[in-house]
Short mmCIF file of C-alpha atoms in Angstrom, two decimals:
data_model
loop_
_atom_site.label_atom_id
_atom_site.label_comp_id
_atom_site.label_asym_id
_atom_site.label_seq_id
_atom_site.Cartn_x
_atom_site.Cartn_y
_atom_site.Cartn_z
CA MET A 1 -113.78 17.23 187.84
CA THR A 2 -112.50 15.20 190.78
CA THR A 3 -115.21 13.82 193.21
CA THR A 4 -114.77 11.68 196.38
CA THR A 5 -116.52 8.69 194.66
CA THR A 6 -114.42 8.45 191.67
CA PRO A 7 -110.59 9.08 191.66
CA THR A 8 -108.98 11.27 189.15
CA VAL A 9 -106.18 8.83 187.23
CA THR A 10 -102.97 10.60 186.44
CA ALA A 11 -99.74 10.11 184.74
CA ASP A 12 -96.91 12.22 185.97
CA LEU A 13 -93.61 12.17 183.82
CA ALA A 14 -90.24 13.87 183.12
CA ILE A 15 -89.83 13.98 179.31
CA SER A 16 -87.41 15.47 177.19
CA LEU A 17 -88.17 18.23 174.62
CA ASP A 18 -88.09 15.69 171.97
CA GLY A 19 -90.56 13.38 173.39
CA TYR A 20 -88.45 10.79 175.29
CA ILE A 21 -89.24 9.39 178.68
CA ALA A 22 -86.33 6.80 178.77
CA GLY A 23 -82.85 6.32 177.04
CA THR A 24 -81.86 3.61 174.80
CA ASP A 25 -81.13 -0.14 176.05
CA VAL A 26 -83.44 -0.20 178.85
CA THR A 27 -82.57 -3.08 181.36
CA LEU A 28 -83.25 -4.25 184.63
CA ASP A 29 -79.84 -3.22 185.55
CA ASN A 30 -80.30 0.16 183.72
CA PRO A 31 -83.81 1.01 183.96
CA GLY A 32 -83.53 4.74 182.86
CA GLY A 33 -81.49 3.85 179.81
CA ASN A 34 -78.51 5.38 178.12
CA GLY A 35 -78.44 8.89 177.71
CA ALA A 36 -81.48 9.58 180.11
CA GLU A 37 -79.65 11.49 182.83
CA PRO A 38 -80.93 14.74 181.78
CA LEU A 39 -84.57 13.53 182.36
CA PHE A 40 -84.34 12.87 186.04
CA GLU A 41 -81.16 14.97 187.17
CA TRP A 42 -83.44 17.91 188.07
CA ILE A 43 -85.39 15.83 190.59
CA HIS A 44 -82.45 14.63 192.67
CA ASN A 45 -82.09 17.88 194.72
CA LEU A 46 -85.66 18.64 195.43
CA ALA A 47 -86.57 18.88 199.12
CA SER A 48 -89.91 16.98 198.65
CA TRP A 49 -88.34 14.38 196.47
CA ARG A 50 -85.51 13.90 199.11
CA GLU A 51 -87.77 13.79 201.97
CA ARG A 52 -89.85 11.06 200.47
CA GLN A 53 -86.90 9.04 199.97
CA GLY A 54 -85.90 9.50 203.70
CA MET A 55 -83.39 11.85 203.08
CA THR A 56 -82.93 15.17 204.29
CA GLY A 57 -81.84 18.69 202.82
CA GLY A 58 -82.52 19.73 199.06
CA GLU A 59 -83.96 22.81 197.76
CA GLU A 60 -87.48 24.02 198.42
CA ASN A 61 -88.52 25.77 195.22
CA ARG A 62 -91.39 25.73 193.03
CA ASP A 63 -90.45 22.13 191.37
CA SER A 64 -90.00 20.66 194.85
CA GLU A 65 -93.65 22.22 195.68
CA LEU A 66 -95.08 20.48 192.65
CA MET A 67 -93.46 17.25 193.48
CA ARG A 68 -94.97 17.47 196.86
CA GLU A 69 -98.67 18.34 195.60
CA TRP A 70 -98.44 15.34 193.37
CA PHE A 71 -97.08 12.64 196.08
CA ASP A 72 -99.98 14.40 198.47
CA ALA A 73 -102.63 13.99 195.73
CA THR A 74 -101.68 10.44 195.06
CA GLY A 75 -103.78 7.85 197.01
CA ALA A 76 -102.67 4.64 194.85
CA VAL A 77 -100.28 3.54 192.22
CA ILE A 78 -100.14 1.14 189.33
CA MET A 79 -96.82 0.37 187.73
CA GLY A 80 -95.67 -2.27 185.28
CA ARG A 81 -93.71 -5.55 186.37
CA MET A 82 -90.48 -4.12 185.13
CA MET A 83 -90.68 -0.99 187.19
CA TYR A 84 -91.33 -2.81 190.14
CA ASP A 85 -88.55 -5.09 189.23
CA THR A 86 -85.93 -2.52 188.79
CA GLY A 87 -87.17 -0.66 191.61
CA GLU A 88 -87.63 -3.31 194.38
CA LYS A 89 -83.93 -3.22 195.75
CA PHE A 90 -83.14 0.37 195.47
CA TRP A 91 -86.65 1.18 197.32
CA GLY A 92 -85.81 -1.03 200.44
CA ASP A 93 -87.92 -1.59 203.43
CA ASN A 94 -89.54 1.74 203.37
CA PRO A 95 -90.35 2.49 199.52
CA PRO A 96 -91.32 5.97 198.50
CA PHE A 97 -94.89 5.59 197.46
CA HIS A 98 -96.46 5.48 200.93
CA THR A 99 -99.91 4.04 199.60
CA PRO A 100 -100.95 1.06 197.76
CA VAL A 101 -98.85 -0.01 194.52
CA PHE A 102 -100.67 -2.45 192.05
CA VAL A 103 -98.40 -4.24 189.80
CA LEU A 104 -99.28 -5.48 186.61
CA THR A 105 -97.61 -9.03 186.27
CA HIS A 106 -98.53 -12.41 184.52
CA ARG A 107 -97.30 -14.34 187.52
CA PRO A 108 -99.70 -13.90 190.91
CA ARG A 109 -97.61 -13.59 194.21
CA PRO A 110 -98.78 -12.54 197.70
CA THR A 111 -99.24 -8.99 198.57
CA LEU A 112 -96.19 -7.41 200.12
CA VAL A 113 -96.68 -5.00 203.18
CA LYS A 114 -93.75 -2.50 203.69
CA GLU A 115 -92.84 0.07 206.03
CA GLY A 116 -94.74 3.69 205.71
CA ASP A 117 -97.82 2.11 204.45
CA THR A 118 -96.58 0.82 200.96
CA THR A 119 -98.25 -2.38 199.94
CA PHE A 120 -97.53 -4.13 196.79
CA THR A 121 -100.67 -6.02 195.31
CA PHE A 122 -99.73 -8.09 192.11
CA VAL A 123 -102.40 -7.69 189.69
CA PRO A 124 -102.33 -10.67 187.00
CA ASP A 125 -105.74 -10.02 185.15
CA GLY A 126 -104.96 -6.90 183.34
CA ILE A 127 -105.12 -3.04 183.25
CA HIS A 128 -108.85 -2.67 184.02
CA SER A 129 -108.55 -4.82 187.19
CA ALA A 130 -105.59 -3.07 188.42
CA LEU A 131 -107.48 0.40 187.92
CA THR A 132 -110.55 -0.85 189.72
CA GLN A 133 -108.48 -1.75 192.52
CA ALA A 134 -106.28 1.10 192.44
CA LYS A 135 -109.58 3.21 192.64
CA ALA A 136 -111.04 1.36 195.54
CA ALA A 137 -107.54 1.89 197.43
CA ALA A 138 -107.17 5.42 196.71
CA GLY A 139 -110.23 6.79 198.54
CA SER A 140 -110.29 10.31 197.52
CA ARG A 141 -107.12 10.98 196.06
CA ASN A 142 -105.66 10.22 192.85
CA VAL A 143 -104.77 7.03 190.93
CA ASP A 144 -101.20 7.68 189.40
CA ILE A 145 -100.12 5.24 186.77
CA ALA A 146 -96.28 5.41 187.43
CA GLY A 147 -94.61 3.59 184.53
CA GLY A 148 -92.74 2.55 182.69
CA ALA A 149 -93.37 3.92 179.14
CA GLY A 150 -95.39 0.94 177.95
CA THR A 151 -97.70 0.58 180.89
CA VAL A 152 -98.62 4.42 180.36
CA GLN A 153 -99.21 3.89 176.79
CA GLN A 154 -101.60 0.89 177.70
CA TYR A 155 -103.54 3.48 179.87
CA LEU A 156 -103.46 6.14 177.29
CA GLU A 157 -104.47 3.94 174.07
CA GLU A 158 -107.68 2.67 176.30
CA GLY A 159 -108.53 6.25 177.16
CA LEU A 160 -108.22 6.00 180.98
CA ILE A 161 -105.95 8.56 182.23
CA ASP A 162 -107.77 11.85 183.23
CA GLU A 163 -104.80 14.17 183.85
CA LEU A 164 -101.61 14.20 182.28
CA GLN A 165 -98.45 16.10 183.83
CA LEU A 166 -95.32 16.36 181.89
CA HIS A 167 -92.37 17.83 183.32
CA ILE A 168 -90.53 19.18 180.03
CA VAL A 169 -86.76 19.20 180.58
CA PRO A 170 -84.57 21.50 178.42
CA ALA A 171 -82.74 18.90 176.75
CA LEU A 172 -82.72 16.72 173.53
CA LEU A 173 -82.10 12.85 173.71
CA GLY A 174 -82.39 12.04 170.34
CA ALA A 175 -83.26 8.48 171.00
CA GLY A 176 -85.00 6.10 173.56
CA LEU A 177 -88.37 5.32 174.59
CA ARG A 178 -90.98 7.70 173.64
CA LEU A 179 -94.13 8.60 175.65
CA PHE A 180 -96.41 8.87 172.42
CA GLU A 181 -95.57 5.74 170.57
CA GLY A 182 -98.15 3.79 168.73
CA LEU A 183 -101.00 5.80 169.79
CA GLY A 184 -102.51 6.01 165.94
CA PRO A 185 -104.63 8.38 164.60
CA GLU A 186 -107.73 7.61 166.40
CA ALA A 187 -105.72 9.48 169.36
CA GLY A 188 -106.81 12.42 167.30
CA ARG A 189 -110.30 12.20 168.57
CA ARG A 190 -109.21 12.58 172.58
CA ASN A 191 -109.81 16.20 173.40
CA LEU A 192 -107.19 17.69 175.55
CA GLU A 193 -107.52 20.77 177.88
CA PRO A 194 -104.61 22.95 179.13
CA VAL A 195 -105.30 22.89 183.10
CA ARG A 196 -102.04 24.64 183.80
CA THR A 197 -98.21 25.85 182.69
CA ILE A 198 -95.66 26.57 185.19
CA ALA A 199 -92.28 27.25 183.56
CA THR A 200 -89.21 26.99 185.96
CA PRO A 201 -85.33 27.10 184.69
CA LEU A 202 -85.29 23.24 185.60
CA ALA A 203 -88.42 22.30 183.66
CA THR A 204 -91.67 23.13 182.03
CA HIS A 205 -94.53 21.75 183.82
CA LEU A 206 -97.51 21.15 181.85
CA LYS A 207 -100.72 20.00 182.91
CA TYR A 208 -103.62 18.62 180.77
CA ARG A 209 -107.06 16.99 181.28
CA PHE A 210 -108.74 14.75 179.02
CA VAL A 211 -112.33 15.80 178.31
CA LYS A 212 -115.32 13.49 177.19
CA MET B 1 -76.64 36.98 171.87
CA THR B 2 -78.31 38.63 168.72
CA THR B 3 -75.92 40.96 167.27
CA THR B 4 -75.93 43.09 164.09
CA THR B 5 -73.18 40.85 162.45
CA THR B 6 -74.71 37.45 163.13
CA PRO B 7 -78.58 36.90 162.46
CA THR B 8 -80.01 34.72 164.62
CA VAL B 9 -81.53 31.23 163.12
CA THR B 10 -84.89 30.18 164.31
CA ALA B 11 -87.43 28.09 163.87
CA ASP B 12 -91.01 28.12 164.94
CA LEU B 13 -93.26 25.43 164.61
CA ALA B 14 -97.03 24.43 165.82
CA ILE B 15 -96.47 20.87 167.33
CA SER B 16 -98.96 18.64 169.10
CA LEU B 17 -98.50 17.58 172.50
CA ASP B 18 -97.08 14.32 170.85
CA GLY B 19 -94.62 15.98 168.81
CA TYR B 20 -96.10 15.97 165.41
CA ILE B 21 -95.92 18.91 163.01
CA ALA B 22 -97.94 17.40 160.32
CA GLY B 23 -100.36 14.56 159.72
CA THR B 24 -100.08 11.53 157.85
CA ASP B 25 -100.14 11.24 153.75
CA VAL B 26 -98.41 14.72 153.27
CA THR B 27 -98.77 15.49 149.49
CA LEU B 28 -98.14 18.23 147.21
CA ASP B 29 -102.19 18.63 147.39
CA ASN B 30 -102.13 18.00 151.23
CA PRO B 31 -99.37 19.73 152.81
CA GLY B 32 -100.23 19.64 156.58
CA GLY B 33 -101.24 15.69 156.01
CA ASN B 34 -104.33 14.07 157.29
CA GLY B 35 -105.28 14.73 160.81
CA ALA B 36 -103.42 17.98 161.08
CA GLU B 37 -106.26 20.55 161.41
CA PRO B 38 -105.39 21.21 165.28
CA LEU B 39 -101.85 22.10 164.53
CA PHE B 40 -103.21 25.10 162.77
CA GLU B 41 -106.86 26.21 163.47
CA TRP B 42 -105.62 28.34 166.37
CA ILE B 43 -103.68 30.54 163.80
CA HIS B 44 -106.36 31.29 161.16
CA ASN B 45 -108.26 33.81 163.38
CA LEU B 46 -105.33 35.66 164.94
CA ALA B 47 -105.28 39.44 163.85
CA SER B 48 -101.54 39.21 162.97
CA TRP B 49 -101.89 36.41 160.79
CA ARG B 50 -104.81 37.66 158.97
CA GLU B 51 -103.08 40.76 158.34
CA ARG B 52 -100.19 39.11 157.09
CA GLN B 53 -102.08 37.46 154.51
CA GLY B 54 -103.85 40.69 153.56
CA MET B 55 -107.02 40.03 155.09
CA THR B 56 -108.73 42.13 157.95
CA GLY B 57 -110.29 41.18 161.18
CA GLY B 58 -109.15 38.14 163.74
CA GLU B 59 -108.44 38.62 167.23
CA GLU B 60 -105.92 40.60 169.12
CA ASN B 61 -105.00 38.49 171.79
CA ARG B 62 -101.47 37.05 173.29
CA ASP B 63 -101.08 34.57 170.56
CA SER B 64 -101.38 37.22 167.75
CA GLU B 65 -98.80 39.48 169.36
CA LEU B 66 -96.33 36.24 169.61
CA MET B 67 -96.93 35.82 166.12
CA ARG B 68 -96.36 39.45 165.08
CA GLU B 69 -93.20 39.59 167.00
CA TRP B 70 -92.07 36.60 165.05
CA PHE B 71 -92.88 38.11 161.42
CA ASP B 72 -91.33 41.39 162.67
CA ALA B 73 -88.07 39.66 163.82
CA THR B 74 -87.71 37.80 160.68
CA GLY B 75 -85.44 39.26 158.03
CA ALA B 76 -84.90 36.01 155.59
CA VAL B 77 -86.73 32.65 155.29
CA ILE B 78 -85.56 29.56 154.55
CA MET B 79 -87.65 26.74 152.86
CA GLY B 80 -87.86 23.20 151.36
CA ARG B 81 -88.81 22.69 147.83
CA MET B 82 -91.96 20.77 148.71
CA MET B 83 -93.13 23.72 150.88
CA TYR B 84 -92.52 26.15 148.21
CA ASP B 85 -94.45 23.91 145.73
CA THR B 86 -97.58 23.30 148.16
CA GLY B 87 -97.58 27.21 148.98
CA GLU B 88 -96.88 28.76 145.57
CA LYS B 89 -100.38 29.01 144.37
CA PHE B 90 -102.06 29.65 147.61
CA TRP B 91 -99.45 32.70 148.22
CA GLY B 92 -100.12 34.32 145.23
CA ASP B 93 -98.94 37.68 143.76
CA ASN B 94 -98.11 38.99 147.39
CA PRO B 95 -96.96 36.47 149.44
CA PRO B 96 -97.07 36.60 153.20
CA PHE B 97 -93.27 36.63 153.89
CA HIS B 98 -92.42 40.24 152.82
CA THR B 99 -88.69 39.30 153.11
CA PRO B 100 -86.21 37.28 150.83
CA VAL B 101 -86.98 33.61 150.83
CA PHE B 102 -84.56 31.00 150.20
CA VAL B 103 -85.99 27.79 148.74
CA LEU B 104 -83.87 24.68 148.87
CA THR B 105 -84.17 22.73 145.49
CA HIS B 106 -82.04 20.61 143.16
CA ARG B 107 -83.02 22.53 140.09
CA PRO B 108 -81.71 26.06 139.70
CA ARG B 109 -84.17 28.42 138.35
CA PRO B 110 -84.30 32.20 138.18
CA THR B 111 -85.32 34.22 141.04
CA LEU B 112 -88.96 35.27 141.55
CA VAL B 113 -89.69 38.88 142.72
CA LYS B 114 -93.23 39.28 144.21
CA GLU B 115 -95.24 42.12 145.45
CA GLY B 116 -94.70 43.15 148.85
CA ASP B 117 -90.82 42.52 149.14
CA THR B 118 -91.05 38.70 148.83
CA THR B 119 -88.35 37.32 146.39
CA PHE B 120 -87.95 33.69 146.12
CA THR B 121 -84.25 32.67 145.42
CA PHE B 122 -83.71 28.91 144.48
CA VAL B 123 -80.65 27.45 145.91
CA PRO B 124 -79.44 24.12 144.64
CA ASP B 125 -75.80 23.82 146.29
CA GLY B 126 -77.02 22.63 149.69
CA ILE B 127 -78.30 24.06 153.25
CA HIS B 128 -75.29 25.54 154.18
CA SER B 129 -75.16 27.85 151.26
CA ALA B 130 -78.88 28.81 151.79
CA LEU B 131 -78.00 29.74 155.11
CA THR B 132 -75.05 31.94 154.25
CA GLN B 133 -77.31 33.46 151.65
CA ALA B 134 -80.09 34.13 154.02
CA LYS B 135 -78.01 35.68 156.80
CA ALA B 136 -76.42 38.13 154.11
CA ALA B 137 -79.98 39.14 153.24
CA ALA B 138 -81.63 39.08 156.81
CA GLY B 139 -79.49 42.39 158.02
CA SER B 140 -79.96 42.64 161.73
CA ARG B 141 -82.90 40.43 161.99
CA ASN B 142 -83.33 37.04 162.19
CA VAL B 143 -83.21 33.76 159.58
CA ASP B 144 -86.13 31.59 159.88
CA ILE B 145 -86.27 28.09 158.82
CA ALA B 146 -89.89 27.61 158.03
CA GLY B 147 -90.31 24.08 157.03
CA GLY B 148 -91.10 21.76 156.10
CA ALA B 149 -90.32 18.92 158.50
CA GLY B 150 -87.27 17.52 156.68
CA THR B 151 -86.00 20.85 156.18
CA VAL B 152 -86.00 21.78 159.76
CA GLN B 153 -84.75 18.41 160.51
CA GLN B 154 -81.47 18.94 158.63
CA TYR B 155 -80.46 22.38 160.20
CA LEU B 156 -81.07 20.86 163.54
CA GLU B 157 -78.96 17.73 162.95
CA GLU B 158 -76.29 20.02 161.80
CA GLY B 159 -76.81 22.34 164.89
CA LEU B 160 -77.40 25.39 162.59
CA ILE B 161 -80.48 26.72 164.65
CA ASP B 162 -79.88 29.11 167.68
CA GLU B 163 -83.55 29.52 168.89
CA LEU B 164 -86.39 26.86 168.63
CA GLN B 165 -90.00 28.13 169.43
CA LEU B 166 -92.62 25.30 169.69
CA HIS B 167 -96.33 26.39 170.00
CA ILE B 168 -97.39 23.19 171.59
CA VAL B 169 -101.57 22.65 170.94
CA PRO B 170 -103.38 20.73 173.36
CA ALA B 171 -103.92 17.95 170.93
CA LEU B 172 -102.39 14.62 170.40
CA LEU B 173 -102.11 13.61 166.64
CA GLY B 174 -100.88 9.99 167.03
CA ALA B 175 -99.50 9.79 163.79
CA GLY B 176 -97.60 11.66 161.03
CA LEU B 177 -94.33 13.74 160.76
CA ARG B 178 -92.57 14.32 163.87
CA LEU B 179 -90.23 17.07 164.36
CA PHE B 180 -87.70 15.16 166.23
CA GLU B 181 -86.88 12.09 164.27
CA GLY B 182 -83.78 10.60 163.30
CA LEU B 183 -81.60 13.06 165.48
CA GLY B 184 -79.81 10.06 167.29
CA PRO B 185 -78.17 10.17 170.64
CA GLU B 186 -75.42 12.99 169.67
CA ALA B 187 -78.51 15.23 170.11
CA GLY B 188 -77.90 14.76 173.86
CA ARG B 189 -74.69 16.66 173.76
CA ARG B 190 -76.36 19.82 172.58
CA ASN B 191 -77.35 22.45 175.37
CA LEU B 192 -80.91 23.65 175.41
CA GLU B 193 -81.81 26.96 177.67
CA PRO B 194 -85.38 27.77 178.25
CA VAL B 195 -85.54 31.30 176.83
CA ARG B 196 -89.30 31.80 178.05
CA THR B 197 -92.90 30.03 178.32
CA ILE B 198 -96.00 31.65 177.36
CA ALA B 199 -99.35 29.59 178.03
CA THR B 200 -102.62 30.75 176.62
CA PRO B 201 -105.70 28.46 175.94
CA LEU B 202 -104.80 28.29 172.44
CA ALA B 203 -101.25 26.91 172.90
CA THR B 204 -97.85 26.91 175.15
CA HIS B 205 -95.43 28.72 173.54
CA LEU B 206 -91.99 27.51 174.45
CA LYS B 207 -88.84 28.98 173.23
CA TYR B 208 -85.35 27.31 173.79
CA ARG B 209 -81.87 28.63 172.78
CA PHE B 210 -79.36 26.15 171.93
CA VAL B 211 -75.90 27.31 174.04
CA LYS B 212 -72.55 26.32 172.59
#
C-alpha cells in the first residue's frame, strides 16, 4: 500500500515477449543495442511521451495515458551511470524527468541542477544509499528505478522493488539483455500479485506488486 | 486464418513472469524440474482439466474455459520423446489427449492405441515429418506442439508455429528452462500480432499469431 511516509519503489520497462529489455552490443553510442527498435517504437508517437520531451503532437491513446500516469506518479528516479552517460547529451538542458534523479556511480561529482526541476545527484555509496536519498526526495510519490538492465536487476535481487510494470511488445528479439537474468532460484520465494493488465495493439501492460 | 485444409499450429504453455517453462534439474522422474510448482498449480483445480484427466469437480472459471477451448480446438498433438517417457505411466490407459499424438523419437516403434481415441505414433524422421502427419490427422482442428521446451523451441526456430498462447503465472522462478532460448537475432524478423489478452488472478493469458 502506498502511504505518504514510504514511497513505493517502481520499475517500468518495455520488454519483448522473449524477455529482452535491450538488444545486443549495447554501448555508449548505441544504448538500446542492436535489434532493440521494437521495444521503443510504440513510445515515440505517444502524446504524453512527446509532451515530456518538450514536443507537441502525438497520439492520445490508452498507452499514452499509462505513460502519463507513470510520469505523474514518479517523484524521484534512480539510474545507473551508463544510462546517465548515454542520455546526458540527448536530454539537453531540460531533461524529461522533472524530478530529482540519483545516478549510481563510483566517482563522486557535484549535483547538477537542470531546467524544469530535474537534478542529477551522483551517489557513490551504493544502491541502498541511493534508495534512501530518492525516497526522501520523492515525497508522497514513487521512486522509479529507470535502468539500465543491470541497475534494475540489482534492485530486484535485493527485493527492493515494490511494483513492476512491464510493457510487453509483440516482438521477439532473440538476443540481447534480459531483464530477468541471474536472479537464481531464491527468486522463487518472492510473492508476486497481479495488479492489473491492460492490452492495446501496441503493448500488453502488466503491473505486478511484490508482496511480503 | 484458419481454414479446413491447413490446420493452425499452436503452442500453449504456462510460463513464469521471468520466462521459465520448467524448473532446474529436469529428469525423467522430475519432469517439471525443481521450483516449477507455481507454473502448474493454477491448473490442477480447473474443472476442464480435471474432466480431461477423468476426474470430477474443480472450478468452472475463465481459466477453465480457456483450457477447455484449447482442448476442444486441438485435433492432433506433437511432443518430444522425454515428455512422452515422463508422462506415459501417469497418463495410464486413457491418456488426456483424446486425439492422435505424434512423438518425436530416434527409435521407431509400433503405434500405441489407447482408450478414449488417443494414439501414440512414434516419428523417427524429424519435426517436419511429424508436422505433416499431425496436420493430416488433425482434420479441421489445430495441431498443438505440447512440449517439452526443446521441442517447442525447435518448431519456433523453424517458424512452424502459427499461434502461441502463454499463460503467464505471477511468479518468478529465477532459474530453469526458458521457452525463448537460443533463438538468435533472426527471431527479430518474425512478426507477432497480439490476438487477445485475458487476465485472471491465476494467470495472464496472452495469445499471439505469427504473421508472414
